[in-house]
Short mmCIF file of C-alpha atoms and ligand atoms in Angstrom, two decimals:
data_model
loop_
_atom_site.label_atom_id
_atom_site.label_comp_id
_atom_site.label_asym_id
_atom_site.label_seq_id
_atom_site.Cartn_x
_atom_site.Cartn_y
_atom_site.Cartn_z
CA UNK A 848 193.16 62.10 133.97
CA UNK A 849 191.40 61.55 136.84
CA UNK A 850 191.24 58.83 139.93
CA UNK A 851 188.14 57.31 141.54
CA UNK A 852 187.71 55.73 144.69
CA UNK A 853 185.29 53.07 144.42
CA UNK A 854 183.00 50.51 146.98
CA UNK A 855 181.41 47.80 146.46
CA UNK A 856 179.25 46.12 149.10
CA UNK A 857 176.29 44.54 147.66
CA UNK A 858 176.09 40.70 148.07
CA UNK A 859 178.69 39.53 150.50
CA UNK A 860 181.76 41.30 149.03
CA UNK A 861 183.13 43.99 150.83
CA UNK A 862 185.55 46.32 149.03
CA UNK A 863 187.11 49.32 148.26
CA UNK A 864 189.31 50.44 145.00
CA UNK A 865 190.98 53.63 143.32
CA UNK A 866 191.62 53.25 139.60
CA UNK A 867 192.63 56.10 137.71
CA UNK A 868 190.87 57.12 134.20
CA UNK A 869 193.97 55.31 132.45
CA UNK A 870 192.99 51.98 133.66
CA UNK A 871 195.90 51.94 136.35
CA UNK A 872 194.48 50.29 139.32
CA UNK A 873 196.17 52.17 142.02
CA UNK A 874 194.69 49.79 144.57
CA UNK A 875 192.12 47.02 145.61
CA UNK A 876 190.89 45.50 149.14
CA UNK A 877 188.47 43.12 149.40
CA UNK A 878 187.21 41.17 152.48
CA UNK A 879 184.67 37.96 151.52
CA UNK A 880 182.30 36.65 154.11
CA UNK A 881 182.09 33.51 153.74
CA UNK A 882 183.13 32.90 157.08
CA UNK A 883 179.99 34.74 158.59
CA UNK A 884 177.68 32.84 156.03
CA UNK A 885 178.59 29.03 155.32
CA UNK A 886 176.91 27.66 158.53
CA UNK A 887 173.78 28.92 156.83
CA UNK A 888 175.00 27.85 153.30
CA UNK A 889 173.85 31.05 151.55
CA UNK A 890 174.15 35.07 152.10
CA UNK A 891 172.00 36.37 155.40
CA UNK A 892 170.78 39.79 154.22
CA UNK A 893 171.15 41.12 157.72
CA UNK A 894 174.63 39.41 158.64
CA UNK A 895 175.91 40.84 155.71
CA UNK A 896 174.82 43.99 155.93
CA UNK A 897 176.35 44.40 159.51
CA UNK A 898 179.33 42.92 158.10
CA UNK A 899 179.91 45.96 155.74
CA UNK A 900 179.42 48.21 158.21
CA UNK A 901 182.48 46.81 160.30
CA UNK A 902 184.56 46.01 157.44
CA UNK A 903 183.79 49.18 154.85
CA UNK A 904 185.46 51.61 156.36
CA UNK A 905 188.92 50.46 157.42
CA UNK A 906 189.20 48.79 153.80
CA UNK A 907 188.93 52.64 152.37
CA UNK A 908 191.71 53.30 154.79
CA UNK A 909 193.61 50.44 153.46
CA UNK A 910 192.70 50.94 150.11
CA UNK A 911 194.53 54.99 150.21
CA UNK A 912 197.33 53.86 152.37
CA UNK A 913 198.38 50.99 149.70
CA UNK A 914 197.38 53.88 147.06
CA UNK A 915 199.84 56.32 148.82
CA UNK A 916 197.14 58.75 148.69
CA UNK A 917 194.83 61.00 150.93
CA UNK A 918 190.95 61.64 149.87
CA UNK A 919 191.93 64.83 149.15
CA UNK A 920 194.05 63.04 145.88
CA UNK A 921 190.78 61.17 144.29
CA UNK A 922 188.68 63.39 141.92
CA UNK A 923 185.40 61.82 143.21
CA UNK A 924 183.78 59.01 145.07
CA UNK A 925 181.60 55.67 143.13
CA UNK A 926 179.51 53.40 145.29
CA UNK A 927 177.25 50.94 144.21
CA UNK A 928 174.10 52.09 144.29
CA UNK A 929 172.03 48.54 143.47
CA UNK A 930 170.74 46.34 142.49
CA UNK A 931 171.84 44.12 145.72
CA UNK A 932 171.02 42.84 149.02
CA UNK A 933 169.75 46.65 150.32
CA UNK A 934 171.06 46.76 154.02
CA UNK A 935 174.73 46.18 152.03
CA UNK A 936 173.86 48.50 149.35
CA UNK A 937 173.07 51.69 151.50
CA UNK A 938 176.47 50.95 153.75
CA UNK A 939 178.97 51.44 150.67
CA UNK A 940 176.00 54.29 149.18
CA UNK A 941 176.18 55.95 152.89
CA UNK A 942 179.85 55.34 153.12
CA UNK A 943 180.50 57.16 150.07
CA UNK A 944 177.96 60.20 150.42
CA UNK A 945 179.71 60.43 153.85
CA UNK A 946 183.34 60.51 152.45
CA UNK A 947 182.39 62.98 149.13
CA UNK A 948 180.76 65.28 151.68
CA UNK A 949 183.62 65.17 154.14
CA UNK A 950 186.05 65.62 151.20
CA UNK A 951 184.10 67.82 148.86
CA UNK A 952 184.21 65.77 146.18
CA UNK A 953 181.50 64.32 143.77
CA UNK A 954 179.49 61.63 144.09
CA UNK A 955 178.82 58.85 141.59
CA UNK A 956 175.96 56.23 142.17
CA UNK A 957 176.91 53.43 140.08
CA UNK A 958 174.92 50.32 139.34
CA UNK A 959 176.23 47.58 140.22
CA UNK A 960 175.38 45.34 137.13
CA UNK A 961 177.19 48.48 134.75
CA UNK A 962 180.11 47.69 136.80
CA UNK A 963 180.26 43.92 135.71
CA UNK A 964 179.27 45.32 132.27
CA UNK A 965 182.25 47.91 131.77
CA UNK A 966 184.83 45.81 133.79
CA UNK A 967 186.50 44.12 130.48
CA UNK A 968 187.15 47.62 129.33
CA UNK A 969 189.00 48.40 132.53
CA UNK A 970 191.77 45.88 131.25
CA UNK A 971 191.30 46.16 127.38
CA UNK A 972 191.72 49.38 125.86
CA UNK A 973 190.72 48.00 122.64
CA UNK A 974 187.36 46.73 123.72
CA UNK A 975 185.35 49.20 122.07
CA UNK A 976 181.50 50.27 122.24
CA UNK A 977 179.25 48.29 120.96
CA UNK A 978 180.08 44.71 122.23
CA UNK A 979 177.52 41.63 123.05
CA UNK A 980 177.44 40.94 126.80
CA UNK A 981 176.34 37.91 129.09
CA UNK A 982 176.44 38.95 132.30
CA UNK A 983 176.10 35.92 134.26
CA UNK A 984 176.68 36.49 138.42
CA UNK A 985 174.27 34.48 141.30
CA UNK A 986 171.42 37.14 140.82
CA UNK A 987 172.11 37.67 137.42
CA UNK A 988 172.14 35.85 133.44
CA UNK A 989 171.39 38.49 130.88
CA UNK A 990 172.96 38.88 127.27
CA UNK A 991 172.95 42.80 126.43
CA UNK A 992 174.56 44.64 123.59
CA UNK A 993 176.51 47.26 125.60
CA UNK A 994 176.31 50.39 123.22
CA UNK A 995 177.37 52.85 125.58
CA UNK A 996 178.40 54.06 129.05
CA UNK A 997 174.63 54.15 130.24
CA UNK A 998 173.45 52.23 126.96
CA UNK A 999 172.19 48.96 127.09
CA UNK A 1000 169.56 46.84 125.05
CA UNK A 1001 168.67 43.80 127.05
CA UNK A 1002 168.26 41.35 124.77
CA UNK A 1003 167.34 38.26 126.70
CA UNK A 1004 167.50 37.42 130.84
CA UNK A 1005 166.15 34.56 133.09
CA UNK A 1006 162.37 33.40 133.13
CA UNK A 1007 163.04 31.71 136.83
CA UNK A 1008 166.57 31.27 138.23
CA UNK A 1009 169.87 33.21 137.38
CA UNK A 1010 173.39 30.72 136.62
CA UNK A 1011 174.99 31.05 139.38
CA UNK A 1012 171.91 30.92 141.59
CA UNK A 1013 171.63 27.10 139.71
CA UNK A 1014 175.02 26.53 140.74
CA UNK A 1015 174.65 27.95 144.21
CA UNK A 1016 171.56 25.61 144.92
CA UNK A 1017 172.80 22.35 143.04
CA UNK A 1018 176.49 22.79 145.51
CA UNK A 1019 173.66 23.09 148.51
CA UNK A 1020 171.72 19.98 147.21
CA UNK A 1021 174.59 17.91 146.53
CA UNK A 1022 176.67 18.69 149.89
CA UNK A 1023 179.22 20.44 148.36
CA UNK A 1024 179.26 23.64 149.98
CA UNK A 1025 179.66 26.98 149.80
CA UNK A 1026 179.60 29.32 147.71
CA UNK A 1027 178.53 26.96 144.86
CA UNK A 1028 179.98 27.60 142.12
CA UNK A 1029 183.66 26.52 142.03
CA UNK A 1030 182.58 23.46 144.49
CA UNK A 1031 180.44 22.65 141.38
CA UNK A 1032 183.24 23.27 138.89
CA UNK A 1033 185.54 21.12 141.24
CA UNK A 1034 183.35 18.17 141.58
CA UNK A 1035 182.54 18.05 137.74
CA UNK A 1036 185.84 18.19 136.86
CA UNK A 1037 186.32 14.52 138.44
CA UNK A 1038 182.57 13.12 137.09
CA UNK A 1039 181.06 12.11 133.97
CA UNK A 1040 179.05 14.50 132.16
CA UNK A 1041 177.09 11.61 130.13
CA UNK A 1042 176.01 9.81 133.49
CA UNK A 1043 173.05 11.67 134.16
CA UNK A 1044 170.17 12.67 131.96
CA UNK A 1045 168.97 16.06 132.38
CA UNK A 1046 166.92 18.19 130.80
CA UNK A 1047 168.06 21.76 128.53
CA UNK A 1048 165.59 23.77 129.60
CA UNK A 1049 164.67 26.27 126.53
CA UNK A 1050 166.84 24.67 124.08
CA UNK A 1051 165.33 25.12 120.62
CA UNK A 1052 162.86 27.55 121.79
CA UNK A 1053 161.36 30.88 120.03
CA UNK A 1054 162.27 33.20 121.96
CA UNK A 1055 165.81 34.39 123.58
CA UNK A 1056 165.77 33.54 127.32
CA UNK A 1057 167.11 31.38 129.57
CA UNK A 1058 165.99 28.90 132.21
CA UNK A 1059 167.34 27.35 134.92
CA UNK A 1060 164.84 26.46 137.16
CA UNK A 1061 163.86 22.94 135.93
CA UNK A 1062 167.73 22.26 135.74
CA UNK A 1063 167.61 22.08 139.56
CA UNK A 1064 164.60 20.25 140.36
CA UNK A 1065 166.22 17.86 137.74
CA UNK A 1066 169.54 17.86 140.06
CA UNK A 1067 167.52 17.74 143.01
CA UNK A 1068 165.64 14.35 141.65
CA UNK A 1069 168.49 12.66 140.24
CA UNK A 1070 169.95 13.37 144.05
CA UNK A 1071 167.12 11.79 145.73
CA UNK A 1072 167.59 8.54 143.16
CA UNK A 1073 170.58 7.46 144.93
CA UNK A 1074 171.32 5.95 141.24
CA UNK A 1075 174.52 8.43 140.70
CA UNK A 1076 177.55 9.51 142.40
CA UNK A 1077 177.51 13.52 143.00
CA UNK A 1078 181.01 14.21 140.72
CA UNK A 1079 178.52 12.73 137.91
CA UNK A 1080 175.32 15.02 138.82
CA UNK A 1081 178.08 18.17 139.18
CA UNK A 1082 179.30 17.15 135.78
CA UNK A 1083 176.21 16.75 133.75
CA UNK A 1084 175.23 19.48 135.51
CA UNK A 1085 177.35 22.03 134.52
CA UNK A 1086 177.30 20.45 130.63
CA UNK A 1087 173.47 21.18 130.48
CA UNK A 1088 174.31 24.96 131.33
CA UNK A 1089 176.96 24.80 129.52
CA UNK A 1090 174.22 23.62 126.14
CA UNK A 1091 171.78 25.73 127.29
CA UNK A 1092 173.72 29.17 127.01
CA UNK A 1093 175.54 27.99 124.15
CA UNK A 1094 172.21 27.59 122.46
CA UNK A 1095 170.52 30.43 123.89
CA UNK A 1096 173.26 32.57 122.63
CA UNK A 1097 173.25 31.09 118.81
CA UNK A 1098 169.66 32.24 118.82
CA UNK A 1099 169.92 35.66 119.69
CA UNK A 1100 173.49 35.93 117.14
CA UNK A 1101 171.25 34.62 114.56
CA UNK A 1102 169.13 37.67 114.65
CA UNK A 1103 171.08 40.75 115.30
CA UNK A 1104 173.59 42.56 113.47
CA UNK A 1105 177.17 41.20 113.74
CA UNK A 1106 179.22 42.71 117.04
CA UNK A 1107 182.88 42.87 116.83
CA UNK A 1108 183.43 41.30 120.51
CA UNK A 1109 181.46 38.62 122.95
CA UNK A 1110 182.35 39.30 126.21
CA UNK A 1111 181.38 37.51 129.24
CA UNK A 1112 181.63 38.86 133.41
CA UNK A 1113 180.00 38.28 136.32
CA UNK A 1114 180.75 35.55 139.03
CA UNK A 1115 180.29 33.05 136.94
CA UNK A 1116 182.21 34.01 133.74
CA UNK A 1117 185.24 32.21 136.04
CA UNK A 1118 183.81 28.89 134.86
CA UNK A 1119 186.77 27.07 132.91
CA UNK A 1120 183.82 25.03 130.70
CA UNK A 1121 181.31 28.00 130.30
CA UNK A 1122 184.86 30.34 129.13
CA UNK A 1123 185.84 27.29 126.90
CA UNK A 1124 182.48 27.15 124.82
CA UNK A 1125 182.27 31.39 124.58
CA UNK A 1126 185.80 31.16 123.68
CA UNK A 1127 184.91 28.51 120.93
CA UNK A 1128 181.75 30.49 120.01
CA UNK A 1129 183.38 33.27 119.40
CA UNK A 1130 185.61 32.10 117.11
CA UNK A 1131 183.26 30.37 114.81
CA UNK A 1132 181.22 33.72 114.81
CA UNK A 1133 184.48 36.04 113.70
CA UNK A 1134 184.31 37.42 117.09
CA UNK A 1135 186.58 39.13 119.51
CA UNK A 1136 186.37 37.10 122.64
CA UNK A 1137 186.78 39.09 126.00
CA UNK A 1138 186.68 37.85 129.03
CA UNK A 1139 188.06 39.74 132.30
CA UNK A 1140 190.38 37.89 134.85
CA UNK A 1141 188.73 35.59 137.55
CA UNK A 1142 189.55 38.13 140.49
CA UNK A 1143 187.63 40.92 138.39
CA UNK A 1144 184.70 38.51 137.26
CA UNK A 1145 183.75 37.98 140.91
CA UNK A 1146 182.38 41.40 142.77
CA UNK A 1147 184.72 43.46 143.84
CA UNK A 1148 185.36 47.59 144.01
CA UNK A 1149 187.92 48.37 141.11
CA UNK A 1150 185.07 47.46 138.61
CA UNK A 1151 183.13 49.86 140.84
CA UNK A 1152 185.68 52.96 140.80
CA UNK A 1153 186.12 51.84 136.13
CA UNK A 1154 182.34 52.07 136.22
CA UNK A 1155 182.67 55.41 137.81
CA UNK A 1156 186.07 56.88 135.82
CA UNK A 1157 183.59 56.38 132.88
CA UNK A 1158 180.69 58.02 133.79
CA UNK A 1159 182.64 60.96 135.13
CA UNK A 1160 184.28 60.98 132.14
CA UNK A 1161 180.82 60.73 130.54
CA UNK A 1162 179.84 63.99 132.83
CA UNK A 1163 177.90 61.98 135.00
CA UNK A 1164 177.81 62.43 138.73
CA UNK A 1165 174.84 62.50 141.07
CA UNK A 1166 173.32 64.27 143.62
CA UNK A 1167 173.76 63.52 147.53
CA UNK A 1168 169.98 62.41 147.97
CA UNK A 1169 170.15 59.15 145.46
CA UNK A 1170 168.34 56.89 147.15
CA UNK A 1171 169.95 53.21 147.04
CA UNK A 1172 167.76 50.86 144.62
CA UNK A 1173 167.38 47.07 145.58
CA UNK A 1174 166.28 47.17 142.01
CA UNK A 1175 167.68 48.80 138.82
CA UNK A 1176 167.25 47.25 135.39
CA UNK A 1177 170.03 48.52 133.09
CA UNK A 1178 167.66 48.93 130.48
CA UNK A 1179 164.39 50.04 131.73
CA UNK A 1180 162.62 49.84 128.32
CA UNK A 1181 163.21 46.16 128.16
CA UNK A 1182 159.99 44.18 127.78
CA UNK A 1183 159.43 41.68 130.98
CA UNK A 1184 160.26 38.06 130.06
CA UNK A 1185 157.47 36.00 130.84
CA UNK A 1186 157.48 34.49 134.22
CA UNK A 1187 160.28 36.82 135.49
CA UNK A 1188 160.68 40.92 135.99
CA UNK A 1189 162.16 40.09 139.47
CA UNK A 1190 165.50 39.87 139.51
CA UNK A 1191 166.72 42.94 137.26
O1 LIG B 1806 179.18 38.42 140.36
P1 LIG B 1806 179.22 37.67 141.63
O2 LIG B 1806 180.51 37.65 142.43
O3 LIG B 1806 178.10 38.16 142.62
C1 LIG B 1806 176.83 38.55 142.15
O4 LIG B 1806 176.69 39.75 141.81
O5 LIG B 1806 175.96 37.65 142.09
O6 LIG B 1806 178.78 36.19 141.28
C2 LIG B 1806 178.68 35.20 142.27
C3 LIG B 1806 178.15 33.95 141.61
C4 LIG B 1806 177.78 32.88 142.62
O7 LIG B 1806 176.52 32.35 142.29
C5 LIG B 1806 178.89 31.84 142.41
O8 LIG B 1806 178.48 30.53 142.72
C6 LIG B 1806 179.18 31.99 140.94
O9 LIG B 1806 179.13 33.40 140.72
N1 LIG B 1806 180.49 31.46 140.59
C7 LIG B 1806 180.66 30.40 139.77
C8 LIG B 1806 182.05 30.14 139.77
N2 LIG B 1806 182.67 31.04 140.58
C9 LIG B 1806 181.69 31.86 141.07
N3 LIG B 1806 179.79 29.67 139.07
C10 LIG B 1806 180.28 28.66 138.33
N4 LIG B 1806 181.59 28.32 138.29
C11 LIG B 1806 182.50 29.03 138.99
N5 LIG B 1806 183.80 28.69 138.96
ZN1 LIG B 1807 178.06 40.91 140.96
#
C-alpha cells in the first residue's frame, strides 16, 4: 500500500491531495481563482501563475495537517507535469521536486490529461483496463481507448476549439460570465433549445473528430441578431454539442471493437445534458457507463496523487531534471487531425 501526495496547478486550480494506493482519499484542498480572473473573463497566464506560487504551498500544509500526516508518511510526491498554462505548471513541478528532495522521496511527473483519464478508477474499483474515454475539459475534447496506465490510442480530438473552450466563449458572448460552463448550463436550463437554428458542425462526416469552432461564430451571429433571448441561444447551444458528440461518438463505436465501459471526465463531463445522452448511449451500446463525481471532473489534486499511486504502482517514477511540458499528447503516435495538432 502506498500514499501519494499530489498537486495540481495547471489552469487556474490550485491544489494539493494524498490518496493512498487503496483509493482512500486521505485528503483534498483546493483554492479556485476565479476571483483574480473574472474582471478579465478568462484565465491570465501570468496572474495565475503568481497565484500558485502564493497559494501552493500552504495548501500542502493543509492538505498533511487534515491528513494527520508528516512528508515523512507519503511514499512519494506527483505533480502535474503538463500540458497547462506553463508558469502554473512549473510551480506545482518545482513545488514537488522541492518537497521529494527535502523529504527523500520519489518524484512522479504526471500528465495532467492521464490524471482526468485514470480519475474514474480512483472511485470504481471495477472500472477495468481497457475502457473508451472522452475527455472533455476547456483545453481539451478527445475520445481515447484507455488500455493502460501510460496506454492510450487517441482515437479522435478537436480540428479548432475544445467543449468547454465553446462553452467558455459562448458564456463571454452572451454576458453570462465566468467560468462558462455552468453559466451556460444555467441559462439553458430556463430557454428553448428549438429557438435557434444552429449548425452541427461535423455531423455525418467521414472521419472521427469534432468541431466546435463554427458553433460559436454561429452563437456569436445569432447574438448580434437581436432576434432571440440569450436562455434560448444557451439552450440550443448546448443541444448542438450535445448532437454533435453524440454523433461523433456513434461513429467512432461503429468501427472499433466493443469496450465494456464509456466513461466521460474532464470539466465538462459535469454537464447534466452531455451526462444524460452518454448515460443513454451507453445503454443502447451494452455499455458500462462511468462517470466520476462533479468535484473530481473539474481539476483538482486527488486525480493528480490516483494518477501517481498508479504509475508508482506501475514502477514509474522520474528523475529530478523533468522538464515541465506546456505540451504532452497522451499518445504521441496519434496522426494530427487536420487543422489542429495544437492543443494536445
Ligand atoms: O477540466 P477542467 O476543470 O480544466 C481544464 O483542464 O480545462 O475543465 C474546465 C472546463 C471549462 O471550460 C468549464 O467551462 C467547463 O469545463 N465546465 C463545464 C461545466 N462545468 C465546467 N462545461 C459545461 N457545463 C458545465 N456544467
Ligand atoms: Zn483539466
Amino acid at each position: 500500500m502506498s500514499i501519494i501526495l499530489g498537486l495540481e496547478s495547471s489552469c487556474d486550480e490550485t491544489a494539493a491531495a494524498i490518496v493512498r494506493s487503496d483509493r482512500t482519499i486521505l485528503a483534498h484542498a483546493l483554492a479556485g481563482q476565479e476571483d483574480h480572473h473574472r474582471a478579465f473573463g478568462g484565465v491570465v497566464p501570468e496572474i495565475a501563475a503568481r497565484a500558485h506560487v502564493e497559494l501552493m504551498t500552504p495548501l500542502v500544509q493543509t492538505a498533511l495537517t487534515d491528513a494527520g500526516m508528516t512528508l515523512a508518511d507519503v511514499d512519494a510526491i506527483a505533480a502535474t507535469a503538463g500540458p497547462g498554462l506553463i508558469g502554473g505548471v512549473m510551480v506545482g513541478l518545482v513545488t514537488a521536486k522541492a518537497l521529494a528532495m527535502a523529504a527523500g522521496k520519489p518524484l512522479i511527473a504526471v500528465n495532467h490529461l492521464e490524471g482526468h483519464a485514470l480519475s474514474p478508477r480512483l472511485v470504481d474499483p471495477d472500472l477495468d483496463f481497457p475502457y473508451l474515454l472522452l475527455l472533455v475539459s476547456g483545453g481539451h475534447c478527445q475520445l481515447l481507448r484507455v488500455r493502460g496506465v501510460g496506454q492510450y490510442d487517441r482515437l479522435a480530438t478537436t480540428i479548432d476549439d475544445a467543449v468547454g473552450e465553446a462553452f467558455d466563449k459562448t458564456a463571454k458572448i452572451l454576458g453570462l460570465g465566468f467560468p462558462g460552463g455552468p453559466a451556460v448550463e444555467a441559462a439553458a436550463a430556463m430557454g428553448n433549445a428549438k429557438a435557434v437554428p444552429l449548425p452541427r458542425p461535423l455531423k455525418g462526416a467521414n472521419e472521427p473528430h469534432f468541431s466546435f469552432a463554427g458553433l460559436k461564430s454561429a452563437v456569436v451571429r445569432a447574438h448580434e441578431s437581436q432576434q432571440y433571448a440569450v436562455n434560448d441561444i444557451a439552450a440550443s447551444f448546448q443541444q448542438a454539442v450535445v448532437e454533435c458528440l453524440l454523433d461523433r461518438l456513434t461513429y467512432t463505436l461503429d468501427r472499433i471493437d466493443p469496450l465494456a465501459a464509456l466513461v466521460v471526465a474532464g470539466g465538462v463531463a459535469a454537464n447534466g445534458p452531455i451526462r444524460a445522452m452518454l448515460a443513454q448511449l451507453a445503454e443502447t451500446r451494452d455499455m458500462r457507463f462511468v462517470a466520476p463525481p462533479l468535484w473530481l471532473c473539474t481539476d483538482n489534486a486527488a486525480m493528480i496523487a490516483w494518477a501517481g499511486a498508479e504509475r508508482f504502482a506501475a514502477g514509474l517514477t522520474d528523475g529530478l531534471d523533468f522538464v515541465a511540458r506546456p505540451r504532452w499528447p497522451l499518445d504521441p503516435n496519434a496522426a494530427p487531425a487536420r487543422g489542429a495538432g495544437v492543443k494536445a
